[in-house]
Amino acid sequence: MMGNFIEFDAAAIRELAQILRETDLTEIELVDGEARLRVVRQALVAASVVAPVAGAAPVVAPVVAAGPAPVVAADADHPGAVVSPMVGVVYLAPEPGAAQFVTVGAKVSQGQTLLLIEAMKTFNQIKAPRAGTVTRILVESGMPVEYGEPLIIIE
C-alpha cells in the first residue's frame, strides 16, 4: 500500500528518542490528522532489595540478569558495534521457531543478515558491515530498540 505511506523526518524521530532518554519517559506518540508517530523505548529495571533481619549482618543479594549481556555506554563506541539504524522491534530469527541468523562465536561475512528490525510493519534486514566473529549479542527477539542503540558486537 504505497499510497498510504507517510514519510517521517529521521531527525525528528532522533529528537523524540533523545527526549525519551532525557525525561525517562518510555513512550511518546504524536498524531497529526492521519499521520501518527509513536516512539517507544524499553525501560530497563533491575533492582535488588534485601530487608535486614534484626541482629543479623546486612546481606546484599546480587542482581542476575537473564538474557543478553547488559548494554553499557562503551558498547555503542566499540569499533565492532552494529547499531540500530532505526527505532523498531528486533528479531533474531527470520520467523518464530526458526534458528537465529547468527549466534555468539559465529563467523560472519560482510553483507550477511544479522537480524531484522520491524518498523512501520516492514521487516528491515540489518546486515554485517564487515566480516568477523560475533562476540556479543546485546538484544533479544521482540525487544524494542532505539536509533543508534548497539545491537551486536563483531570483532
Short mmCIF file of N, CA and C in Angstrom, two decimals:
data_model
loop_
_atom_site.label_atom_id
_atom_site.label_comp_id
_atom_site.label_asym_id
_atom_site.label_seq_id
_atom_site.Cartn_x
_atom_site.Cartn_y
_atom_site.Cartn_z
N MET A 1 0.83 -1.19 0.00
CA MET A 1 0.00 0.00 0.00
C MET A 1 0.86 1.24 0.00
N MET A 2 1.48 1.51 -1.08
CA MET A 2 2.36 2.67 -1.15
C MET A 2 1.59 3.98 -1.06
N GLY A 3 0.31 4.01 -1.45
CA GLY A 3 -0.46 5.24 -1.41
C GLY A 3 -0.69 5.74 0.01
N ASN A 4 -0.65 4.84 1.01
CA ASN A 4 -0.88 5.22 2.40
C ASN A 4 0.40 5.47 3.17
N PHE A 5 1.55 5.34 2.54
CA PHE A 5 2.82 5.51 3.22
C PHE A 5 3.04 6.99 3.54
N ILE A 6 3.39 7.25 4.80
CA ILE A 6 3.67 8.62 5.24
C ILE A 6 5.15 8.67 5.60
N GLU A 7 5.85 9.64 5.06
CA GLU A 7 7.28 9.76 5.32
C GLU A 7 7.51 10.66 6.53
N PHE A 8 8.32 10.20 7.47
CA PHE A 8 8.65 10.96 8.66
C PHE A 8 10.10 11.43 8.58
N ASP A 9 10.37 12.54 9.17
CA ASP A 9 11.70 13.11 9.21
C ASP A 9 12.56 12.35 10.22
N ALA A 10 13.66 11.74 9.76
CA ALA A 10 14.53 10.96 10.64
C ALA A 10 15.08 11.81 11.77
N ALA A 11 15.37 13.07 11.52
CA ALA A 11 15.89 13.96 12.57
C ALA A 11 14.84 14.15 13.67
N ALA A 12 13.58 14.23 13.29
CA ALA A 12 12.51 14.38 14.28
C ALA A 12 12.40 13.13 15.14
N ILE A 13 12.55 11.96 14.53
CA ILE A 13 12.49 10.71 15.29
C ILE A 13 13.66 10.65 16.26
N ARG A 14 14.86 11.03 15.81
CA ARG A 14 16.03 11.06 16.71
C ARG A 14 15.79 12.01 17.87
N GLU A 15 15.19 13.17 17.59
CA GLU A 15 14.93 14.15 18.63
C GLU A 15 13.93 13.60 19.65
N LEU A 16 12.91 12.90 19.17
CA LEU A 16 11.95 12.29 20.10
C LEU A 16 12.63 11.22 20.96
N ALA A 17 13.51 10.42 20.35
CA ALA A 17 14.23 9.40 21.11
C ALA A 17 15.11 10.06 22.18
N GLN A 18 15.72 11.19 21.85
CA GLN A 18 16.54 11.92 22.81
C GLN A 18 15.68 12.44 23.96
N ILE A 19 14.49 12.94 23.66
CA ILE A 19 13.57 13.42 24.70
C ILE A 19 13.21 12.26 25.63
N LEU A 20 12.98 11.07 25.06
CA LEU A 20 12.68 9.91 25.90
C LEU A 20 13.82 9.64 26.88
N ARG A 21 15.06 9.68 26.38
CA ARG A 21 16.22 9.42 27.25
C ARG A 21 16.35 10.48 28.32
N GLU A 22 16.18 11.75 27.96
CA GLU A 22 16.38 12.85 28.90
C GLU A 22 15.30 12.92 29.98
N THR A 23 14.09 12.49 29.65
CA THR A 23 12.98 12.63 30.59
C THR A 23 12.59 11.33 31.28
N ASP A 24 13.26 10.23 30.93
CA ASP A 24 12.95 8.91 31.46
C ASP A 24 11.54 8.45 31.11
N LEU A 25 10.96 9.03 30.07
CA LEU A 25 9.68 8.54 29.55
C LEU A 25 9.96 7.26 28.78
N THR A 26 8.95 6.44 28.62
CA THR A 26 9.13 5.22 27.83
C THR A 26 8.41 5.27 26.50
N GLU A 27 7.54 6.30 26.31
CA GLU A 27 6.78 6.35 25.07
C GLU A 27 6.34 7.78 24.78
N ILE A 28 6.40 8.14 23.50
CA ILE A 28 5.86 9.42 23.02
C ILE A 28 5.07 9.10 21.76
N GLU A 29 3.86 9.68 21.65
CA GLU A 29 3.06 9.48 20.44
C GLU A 29 2.57 10.84 19.96
N LEU A 30 2.77 11.11 18.67
CA LEU A 30 2.31 12.33 18.05
C LEU A 30 1.29 11.97 16.98
N VAL A 31 0.17 12.70 16.94
CA VAL A 31 -0.86 12.47 15.94
C VAL A 31 -1.17 13.79 15.28
N ASP A 32 -1.15 13.79 13.94
CA ASP A 32 -1.47 14.98 13.16
C ASP A 32 -2.35 14.52 12.00
N GLY A 33 -3.65 14.64 12.17
CA GLY A 33 -4.55 14.15 11.13
C GLY A 33 -4.42 12.65 10.98
N GLU A 34 -4.08 12.19 9.79
CA GLU A 34 -3.90 10.76 9.53
C GLU A 34 -2.51 10.26 9.94
N ALA A 35 -1.57 11.19 10.11
CA ALA A 35 -0.19 10.81 10.44
C ALA A 35 -0.08 10.52 11.93
N ARG A 36 0.55 9.40 12.25
CA ARG A 36 0.76 9.02 13.65
C ARG A 36 2.20 8.53 13.78
N LEU A 37 2.91 9.05 14.79
CA LEU A 37 4.29 8.64 15.06
C LEU A 37 4.38 8.28 16.52
N ARG A 38 4.81 7.04 16.80
CA ARG A 38 4.94 6.56 18.17
C ARG A 38 6.36 6.08 18.35
N VAL A 39 7.06 6.62 19.34
CA VAL A 39 8.43 6.22 19.66
C VAL A 39 8.40 5.61 21.04
N VAL A 40 8.90 4.38 21.17
CA VAL A 40 8.86 3.64 22.43
C VAL A 40 10.27 3.17 22.75
N ARG A 41 10.63 3.25 24.01
CA ARG A 41 11.91 2.68 24.42
C ARG A 41 11.66 1.71 25.55
N GLN A 42 12.53 0.72 25.66
CA GLN A 42 12.39 -0.28 26.70
C GLN A 42 12.93 0.30 27.99
N ALA A 43 12.17 0.19 29.04
CA ALA A 43 12.62 0.63 30.35
C ALA A 43 13.35 -0.54 31.00
N LEU A 44 14.61 -0.36 31.31
CA LEU A 44 15.39 -1.40 31.97
C LEU A 44 15.31 -1.18 33.47
N VAL A 45 14.73 -2.16 34.16
CA VAL A 45 14.59 -2.04 35.60
C VAL A 45 15.23 -3.27 36.22
N ALA A 46 16.23 -3.05 37.03
CA ALA A 46 16.88 -4.14 37.75
C ALA A 46 17.16 -3.65 39.15
N ALA A 47 16.54 -4.28 40.12
CA ALA A 47 16.74 -3.85 41.49
C ALA A 47 16.78 -5.07 42.38
N SER A 48 17.47 -4.93 43.47
CA SER A 48 17.55 -5.99 44.44
C SER A 48 17.47 -5.35 45.81
N VAL A 49 16.44 -5.70 46.55
CA VAL A 49 16.26 -5.13 47.87
C VAL A 49 16.19 -6.29 48.86
N VAL A 50 17.00 -6.20 49.90
CA VAL A 50 17.01 -7.21 50.94
C VAL A 50 16.74 -6.50 52.26
N ALA A 51 15.70 -6.92 52.95
CA ALA A 51 15.39 -6.33 54.25
C ALA A 51 16.28 -6.98 55.30
N PRO A 52 16.96 -6.18 56.13
CA PRO A 52 17.82 -6.77 57.14
C PRO A 52 17.00 -7.45 58.24
N VAL A 53 17.50 -8.56 58.73
CA VAL A 53 16.88 -9.28 59.83
C VAL A 53 17.45 -8.69 61.11
N ALA A 54 16.62 -8.48 62.10
CA ALA A 54 17.08 -7.87 63.36
C ALA A 54 18.24 -8.68 63.93
N GLY A 55 19.34 -8.00 64.22
CA GLY A 55 20.51 -8.62 64.82
C GLY A 55 21.43 -9.30 63.82
N ALA A 56 21.03 -9.39 62.58
CA ALA A 56 21.87 -10.05 61.58
C ALA A 56 22.63 -9.00 60.77
N ALA A 57 23.77 -9.41 60.27
CA ALA A 57 24.55 -8.51 59.41
C ALA A 57 23.80 -8.34 58.11
N PRO A 58 23.83 -7.11 57.53
CA PRO A 58 23.13 -6.91 56.27
C PRO A 58 23.72 -7.77 55.16
N VAL A 59 22.84 -8.29 54.32
CA VAL A 59 23.25 -9.13 53.20
C VAL A 59 22.81 -8.42 51.92
N VAL A 60 23.67 -8.41 50.94
CA VAL A 60 23.34 -7.81 49.66
C VAL A 60 23.24 -8.93 48.65
N ALA A 61 22.08 -9.03 48.01
CA ALA A 61 21.87 -10.07 47.01
C ALA A 61 22.31 -9.53 45.65
N PRO A 62 23.02 -10.34 44.87
CA PRO A 62 23.44 -9.88 43.55
C PRO A 62 22.25 -9.81 42.60
N VAL A 63 22.31 -8.90 41.66
CA VAL A 63 21.29 -8.79 40.63
C VAL A 63 21.75 -9.66 39.47
N VAL A 64 20.94 -10.62 39.10
CA VAL A 64 21.28 -11.52 38.00
C VAL A 64 20.32 -11.23 36.87
N ALA A 65 20.85 -10.86 35.73
CA ALA A 65 20.01 -10.56 34.57
C ALA A 65 20.00 -11.75 33.63
N ALA A 66 18.82 -12.13 33.23
CA ALA A 66 18.70 -13.21 32.24
C ALA A 66 18.72 -12.58 30.86
N GLY A 67 19.10 -13.34 29.86
CA GLY A 67 19.07 -12.83 28.51
C GLY A 67 20.42 -12.29 28.07
N PRO A 68 20.41 -11.33 27.14
CA PRO A 68 21.65 -10.84 26.58
C PRO A 68 22.46 -10.05 27.59
N ALA A 69 23.74 -9.88 27.30
CA ALA A 69 24.60 -9.10 28.18
C ALA A 69 24.08 -7.68 28.27
N PRO A 70 24.19 -7.05 29.46
CA PRO A 70 23.69 -5.69 29.59
C PRO A 70 24.46 -4.75 28.67
N VAL A 71 23.73 -3.80 28.11
CA VAL A 71 24.34 -2.82 27.21
C VAL A 71 24.96 -1.72 28.05
N VAL A 72 26.21 -1.44 27.80
CA VAL A 72 26.89 -0.35 28.50
C VAL A 72 27.24 0.72 27.48
N ALA A 73 27.47 1.93 27.97
CA ALA A 73 27.74 3.05 27.06
C ALA A 73 28.92 2.75 26.13
N ALA A 74 29.91 2.02 26.61
CA ALA A 74 31.08 1.72 25.79
C ALA A 74 30.74 0.84 24.59
N ASP A 75 29.64 0.06 24.70
CA ASP A 75 29.26 -0.80 23.58
C ASP A 75 28.96 0.01 22.32
N ALA A 76 28.33 1.16 22.48
CA ALA A 76 28.00 2.00 21.32
C ALA A 76 29.25 2.54 20.65
N ASP A 77 30.31 2.73 21.42
CA ASP A 77 31.55 3.26 20.88
C ASP A 77 32.53 2.17 20.43
N HIS A 78 32.18 0.92 20.66
CA HIS A 78 33.05 -0.20 20.28
C HIS A 78 33.22 -0.17 18.76
N PRO A 79 34.44 -0.34 18.26
CA PRO A 79 34.66 -0.29 16.80
C PRO A 79 33.91 -1.37 16.03
N GLY A 80 33.54 -2.46 16.68
CA GLY A 80 32.81 -3.52 16.01
C GLY A 80 31.32 -3.51 16.27
N ALA A 81 30.81 -2.43 16.89
CA ALA A 81 29.39 -2.36 17.22
C ALA A 81 28.55 -2.17 15.95
N VAL A 82 27.51 -2.96 15.85
CA VAL A 82 26.50 -2.78 14.81
C VAL A 82 25.34 -2.11 15.53
N VAL A 83 25.03 -0.87 15.14
CA VAL A 83 23.99 -0.11 15.83
C VAL A 83 22.71 -0.06 15.01
N SER A 84 21.62 0.16 15.70
CA SER A 84 20.32 0.21 15.04
C SER A 84 20.20 1.47 14.18
N PRO A 85 19.83 1.30 12.91
CA PRO A 85 19.65 2.46 12.05
C PRO A 85 18.26 3.08 12.19
N MET A 86 17.44 2.52 13.10
CA MET A 86 16.06 2.99 13.22
C MET A 86 15.47 2.58 14.56
N VAL A 87 14.32 3.12 14.85
CA VAL A 87 13.52 2.72 16.00
C VAL A 87 12.62 1.58 15.54
N GLY A 88 12.53 0.53 16.32
CA GLY A 88 11.68 -0.59 15.93
C GLY A 88 11.77 -1.73 16.92
N VAL A 89 11.35 -2.91 16.48
CA VAL A 89 11.40 -4.12 17.29
C VAL A 89 12.35 -5.09 16.60
N VAL A 90 13.28 -5.65 17.38
CA VAL A 90 14.30 -6.51 16.82
C VAL A 90 13.85 -7.97 16.83
N TYR A 91 14.25 -8.71 15.80
CA TYR A 91 14.01 -10.15 15.71
C TYR A 91 15.31 -10.82 15.28
N LEU A 92 15.73 -11.83 16.05
CA LEU A 92 17.00 -12.51 15.79
C LEU A 92 16.87 -13.67 14.80
N ALA A 93 15.63 -14.06 14.48
CA ALA A 93 15.39 -15.17 13.56
C ALA A 93 14.41 -14.72 12.47
N PRO A 94 14.42 -15.40 11.32
CA PRO A 94 13.53 -14.99 10.23
C PRO A 94 12.04 -15.21 10.53
N GLU A 95 11.74 -16.14 11.44
CA GLU A 95 10.35 -16.40 11.83
C GLU A 95 10.36 -17.11 13.17
N PRO A 96 9.24 -17.08 13.90
CA PRO A 96 9.19 -17.76 15.20
C PRO A 96 9.54 -19.24 15.06
N GLY A 97 10.37 -19.73 15.97
CA GLY A 97 10.76 -21.13 15.97
C GLY A 97 11.93 -21.47 15.07
N ALA A 98 12.33 -20.54 14.20
CA ALA A 98 13.47 -20.79 13.30
C ALA A 98 14.77 -20.49 14.03
N ALA A 99 15.86 -21.01 13.50
CA ALA A 99 17.18 -20.74 14.06
C ALA A 99 17.52 -19.26 13.87
N GLN A 100 18.30 -18.72 14.82
CA GLN A 100 18.73 -17.32 14.73
C GLN A 100 19.62 -17.14 13.51
N PHE A 101 19.65 -15.89 12.99
CA PHE A 101 20.54 -15.58 11.88
C PHE A 101 21.98 -15.82 12.28
N VAL A 102 22.37 -15.35 13.48
CA VAL A 102 23.73 -15.54 13.99
C VAL A 102 23.68 -15.82 15.49
N THR A 103 24.75 -16.44 15.99
CA THR A 103 24.91 -16.69 17.42
C THR A 103 26.29 -16.21 17.84
N VAL A 104 26.50 -16.08 19.14
CA VAL A 104 27.82 -15.68 19.63
C VAL A 104 28.84 -16.73 19.19
N GLY A 105 29.95 -16.26 18.66
CA GLY A 105 31.00 -17.14 18.17
C GLY A 105 30.92 -17.42 16.68
N ALA A 106 29.81 -17.03 16.06
CA ALA A 106 29.64 -17.28 14.62
C ALA A 106 30.53 -16.36 13.80
N LYS A 107 31.11 -16.91 12.74
CA LYS A 107 31.88 -16.12 11.77
C LYS A 107 30.87 -15.56 10.78
N VAL A 108 30.96 -14.25 10.52
CA VAL A 108 30.04 -13.62 9.57
C VAL A 108 30.84 -12.94 8.48
N SER A 109 30.22 -12.84 7.31
CA SER A 109 30.85 -12.14 6.20
C SER A 109 30.14 -10.81 5.99
N GLN A 110 30.83 -9.87 5.36
CA GLN A 110 30.25 -8.57 5.10
C GLN A 110 28.97 -8.75 4.27
N GLY A 111 27.90 -8.08 4.69
CA GLY A 111 26.63 -8.15 3.98
C GLY A 111 25.71 -9.26 4.43
N GLN A 112 26.18 -10.13 5.33
CA GLN A 112 25.36 -11.22 5.85
C GLN A 112 24.29 -10.64 6.78
N THR A 113 23.07 -11.16 6.70
CA THR A 113 21.99 -10.70 7.57
C THR A 113 22.26 -11.15 9.00
N LEU A 114 22.20 -10.18 9.93
CA LEU A 114 22.43 -10.45 11.35
C LEU A 114 21.12 -10.58 12.12
N LEU A 115 20.14 -9.75 11.76
CA LEU A 115 18.85 -9.72 12.44
C LEU A 115 17.88 -8.88 11.63
N LEU A 116 16.65 -8.80 12.10
CA LEU A 116 15.63 -7.97 11.45
C LEU A 116 15.15 -6.93 12.45
N ILE A 117 14.79 -5.75 11.94
CA ILE A 117 14.12 -4.75 12.76
C ILE A 117 12.81 -4.41 12.06
N GLU A 118 11.72 -4.59 12.81
CA GLU A 118 10.40 -4.25 12.28
C GLU A 118 10.12 -2.80 12.64
N ALA A 119 9.85 -2.01 11.62
CA ALA A 119 9.50 -0.61 11.80
C ALA A 119 8.37 -0.30 10.82
N MET A 120 7.30 0.23 11.32
CA MET A 120 6.15 0.60 10.49
C MET A 120 5.68 -0.60 9.65
N LYS A 121 5.59 -1.77 10.30
CA LYS A 121 5.10 -3.02 9.69
C LYS A 121 5.97 -3.50 8.53
N THR A 122 7.22 -3.05 8.49
CA THR A 122 8.17 -3.50 7.48
C THR A 122 9.35 -4.14 8.20
N PHE A 123 9.76 -5.33 7.74
CA PHE A 123 10.92 -6.00 8.32
C PHE A 123 12.16 -5.59 7.53
N ASN A 124 13.10 -4.96 8.23
CA ASN A 124 14.33 -4.46 7.62
C ASN A 124 15.50 -5.35 8.01
N GLN A 125 16.23 -5.86 7.03
CA GLN A 125 17.40 -6.69 7.30
C GLN A 125 18.54 -5.79 7.76
N ILE A 126 19.17 -6.17 8.86
CA ILE A 126 20.36 -5.48 9.34
C ILE A 126 21.52 -6.40 9.00
N LYS A 127 22.41 -5.89 8.15
CA LYS A 127 23.50 -6.72 7.62
C LYS A 127 24.83 -6.36 8.27
N ALA A 128 25.75 -7.32 8.26
CA ALA A 128 27.07 -7.11 8.84
C ALA A 128 27.83 -6.08 8.00
N PRO A 129 28.34 -5.02 8.63
CA PRO A 129 29.09 -4.01 7.90
C PRO A 129 30.49 -4.51 7.49
N ARG A 130 30.95 -5.58 8.15
CA ARG A 130 32.27 -6.14 7.84
C ARG A 130 32.30 -7.59 8.28
N ALA A 131 33.30 -8.31 7.82
CA ALA A 131 33.48 -9.71 8.23
C ALA A 131 34.09 -9.76 9.62
N GLY A 132 33.84 -10.83 10.33
CA GLY A 132 34.41 -11.00 11.67
C GLY A 132 33.67 -12.08 12.43
N THR A 133 33.86 -12.06 13.76
CA THR A 133 33.22 -13.02 14.65
C THR A 133 32.27 -12.28 15.58
N VAL A 134 31.06 -12.81 15.73
CA VAL A 134 30.09 -12.22 16.66
C VAL A 134 30.56 -12.54 18.07
N THR A 135 30.89 -11.50 18.85
CA THR A 135 31.36 -11.73 20.21
C THR A 135 30.28 -11.43 21.25
N ARG A 136 29.32 -10.60 20.89
CA ARG A 136 28.22 -10.30 21.82
C ARG A 136 26.95 -10.00 21.04
N ILE A 137 25.83 -10.47 21.55
CA ILE A 137 24.51 -10.10 21.04
C ILE A 137 23.85 -9.35 22.20
N LEU A 138 23.55 -8.08 21.99
CA LEU A 138 23.12 -7.21 23.06
C LEU A 138 21.60 -7.05 23.16
N VAL A 139 20.86 -7.74 22.31
CA VAL A 139 19.40 -7.62 22.28
C VAL A 139 18.75 -8.99 22.27
N GLU A 140 17.45 -9.01 22.56
CA GLU A 140 16.65 -10.24 22.49
C GLU A 140 15.55 -10.05 21.46
N SER A 141 15.07 -11.13 20.89
CA SER A 141 13.94 -11.06 19.96
C SER A 141 12.73 -10.45 20.66
N GLY A 142 12.05 -9.55 19.93
CA GLY A 142 10.87 -8.91 20.46
C GLY A 142 11.16 -7.66 21.26
N MET A 143 12.43 -7.33 21.41
CA MET A 143 12.84 -6.18 22.22
C MET A 143 12.78 -4.90 21.39
N PRO A 144 12.18 -3.82 21.92
CA PRO A 144 12.21 -2.55 21.19
C PRO A 144 13.62 -1.96 21.23
N VAL A 145 14.03 -1.35 20.13
CA VAL A 145 15.34 -0.71 20.06
C VAL A 145 15.20 0.72 19.56
N GLU A 146 16.17 1.53 19.91
CA GLU A 146 16.19 2.93 19.52
C GLU A 146 17.23 3.15 18.43
N TYR A 147 17.12 4.25 17.75
CA TYR A 147 18.11 4.64 16.76
C TYR A 147 19.46 4.77 17.46
N GLY A 148 20.51 4.18 16.90
CA GLY A 148 21.86 4.29 17.44
C GLY A 148 22.18 3.33 18.56
N GLU A 149 21.20 2.52 18.98
CA GLU A 149 21.42 1.56 20.06
C GLU A 149 22.28 0.40 19.55
N PRO A 150 23.33 0.00 20.29
CA PRO A 150 24.16 -1.12 19.85
C PRO A 150 23.37 -2.43 19.90
N LEU A 151 23.51 -3.25 18.85
CA LEU A 151 22.77 -4.49 18.74
C LEU A 151 23.67 -5.71 18.88
N ILE A 152 24.78 -5.68 18.17
CA ILE A 152 25.71 -6.81 18.09
C ILE A 152 27.12 -6.25 18.03
N ILE A 153 28.07 -6.99 18.60
CA ILE A 153 29.49 -6.64 18.50
C ILE A 153 30.15 -7.69 17.62
N ILE A 154 30.84 -7.21 16.58
CA ILE A 154 31.60 -8.09 15.67
C ILE A 154 33.07 -7.71 15.80
N GLU A 155 33.90 -8.68 16.09
CA GLU A 155 35.35 -8.41 16.21
C GLU A 155 36.11 -9.21 15.18
#
